[in-house]
Coordinates of C-alpha atoms in Angstrom, one line a residue:
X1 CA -8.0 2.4 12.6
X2 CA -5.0 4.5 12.8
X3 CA -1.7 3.6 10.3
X4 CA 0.2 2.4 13.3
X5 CA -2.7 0.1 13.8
X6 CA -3.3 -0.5 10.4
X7 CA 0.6 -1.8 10.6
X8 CA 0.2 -4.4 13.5
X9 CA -2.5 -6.3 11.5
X10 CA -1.8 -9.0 8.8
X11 CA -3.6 -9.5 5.2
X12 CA -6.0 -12.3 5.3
X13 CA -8.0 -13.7 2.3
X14 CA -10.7 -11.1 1.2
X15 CA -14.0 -12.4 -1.2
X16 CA -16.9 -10.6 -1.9
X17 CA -18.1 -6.8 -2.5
X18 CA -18.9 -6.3 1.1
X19 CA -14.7 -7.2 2.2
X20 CA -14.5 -3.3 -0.4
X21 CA -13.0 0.0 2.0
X22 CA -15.0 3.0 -0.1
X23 CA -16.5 6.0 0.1
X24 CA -16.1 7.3 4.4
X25 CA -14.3 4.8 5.5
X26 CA -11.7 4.6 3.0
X27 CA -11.8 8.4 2.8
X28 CA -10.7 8.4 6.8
X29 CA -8.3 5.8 5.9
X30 CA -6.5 7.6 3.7
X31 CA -6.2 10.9 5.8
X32 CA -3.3 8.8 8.2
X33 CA -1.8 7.2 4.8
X34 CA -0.2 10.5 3.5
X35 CA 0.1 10.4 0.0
X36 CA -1.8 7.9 -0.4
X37 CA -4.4 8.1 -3.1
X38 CA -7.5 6.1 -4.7
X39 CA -7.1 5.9 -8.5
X40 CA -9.8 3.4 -10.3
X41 CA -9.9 1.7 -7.2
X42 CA -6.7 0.8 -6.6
X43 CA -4.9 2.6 -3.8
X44 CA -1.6 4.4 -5.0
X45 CA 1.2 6.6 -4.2
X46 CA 4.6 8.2 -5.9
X47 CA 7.4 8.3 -4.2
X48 CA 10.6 10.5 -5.3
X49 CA 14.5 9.0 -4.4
X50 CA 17.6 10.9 -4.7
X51 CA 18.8 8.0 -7.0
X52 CA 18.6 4.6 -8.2
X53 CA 20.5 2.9 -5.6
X54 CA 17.4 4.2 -2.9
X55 CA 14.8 3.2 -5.4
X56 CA 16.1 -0.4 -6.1
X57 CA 16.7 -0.6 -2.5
X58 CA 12.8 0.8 -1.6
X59 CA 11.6 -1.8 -4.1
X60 CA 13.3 -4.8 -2.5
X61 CA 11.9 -3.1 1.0
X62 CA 7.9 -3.5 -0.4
X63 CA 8.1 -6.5 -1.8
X64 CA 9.1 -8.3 1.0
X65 CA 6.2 -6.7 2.8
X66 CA 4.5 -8.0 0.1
X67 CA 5.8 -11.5 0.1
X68 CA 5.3 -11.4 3.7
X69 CA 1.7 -10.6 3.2
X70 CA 0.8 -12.6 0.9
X71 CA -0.7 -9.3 -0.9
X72 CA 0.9 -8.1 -4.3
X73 CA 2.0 -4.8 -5.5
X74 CA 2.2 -3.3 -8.7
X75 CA 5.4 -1.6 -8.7
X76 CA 6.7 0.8 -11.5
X77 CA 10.0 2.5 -11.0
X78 CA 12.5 4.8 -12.7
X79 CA 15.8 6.4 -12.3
X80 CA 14.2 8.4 -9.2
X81 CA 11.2 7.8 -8.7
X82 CA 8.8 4.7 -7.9
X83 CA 5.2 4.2 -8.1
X84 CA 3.4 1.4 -5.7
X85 CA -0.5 0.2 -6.4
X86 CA -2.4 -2.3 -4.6
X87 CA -5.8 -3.5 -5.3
X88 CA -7.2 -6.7 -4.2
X89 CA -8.9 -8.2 -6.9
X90 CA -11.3 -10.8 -5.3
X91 CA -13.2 -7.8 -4.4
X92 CA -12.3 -5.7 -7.4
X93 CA -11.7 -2.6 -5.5
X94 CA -9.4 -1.5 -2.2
X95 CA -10.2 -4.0 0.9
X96 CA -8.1 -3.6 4.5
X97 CA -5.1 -5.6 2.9
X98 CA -4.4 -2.6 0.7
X99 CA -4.8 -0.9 3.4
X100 CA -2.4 -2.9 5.9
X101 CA 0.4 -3.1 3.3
X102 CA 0.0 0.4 2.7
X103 CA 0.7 1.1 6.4
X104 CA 3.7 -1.1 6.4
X105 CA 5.2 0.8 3.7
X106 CA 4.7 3.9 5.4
X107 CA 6.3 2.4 9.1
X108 CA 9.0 0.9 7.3
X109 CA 9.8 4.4 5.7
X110 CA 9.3 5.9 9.3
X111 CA 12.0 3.8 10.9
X112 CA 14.6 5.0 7.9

């Protein structure tokens, strides 16, 4: 599924190992999701801001794609610079709501 796909869809409930994105599939998932990395299984990415105003602003931006979703964040952030993990932890690794969330970042960064 390509991120503009990935986009369109919404987060639904996710139980059980088998709802887990690993190994190939997550590794073609993550070649559209630029910057995008899996750390401990948790999907992650920096991002860098020319100052705080943009990086209060970007933070208000994800979590109301994460309110919207349903599908929380962790969200660490700095003078510059912010730092956005997702996991889903009914499955205890990445599922497609990471995934989906991740992707809505990304349009909503596309569209400025």
């Amino acid at each position: 599924m390509t991120r503009q796909e990935l986009a369109q869809q919404q987060c639904a409930p996710q139980k059980g190992a088998h709802r887990r994105i690993e190994g190939e599939a997550l590794a073609l998932a993550l070649k559209d999701l630029h910057g995008w990395i899996e750390v401990d299984k948790h999907l992650a990415k920096d991002f860098q801001f020319g100052d705080y105003d943009q990086v209060v602003n970007f933070v208000n931006q994800v979590a109301a794609i994460a309110k919207s979703q349903d599908h929380h964040p962790d969200i660490m952030f700095g003078a510059n610079r912010v730092r956005v993990v997702f996991t889903t932890h009914s499955v205890r690794s990445i599922s497609i709501n990471d995934l989906i969330c991740a992707a809505r970042i990304e349009a909503m960064r596309d569209a400025g």
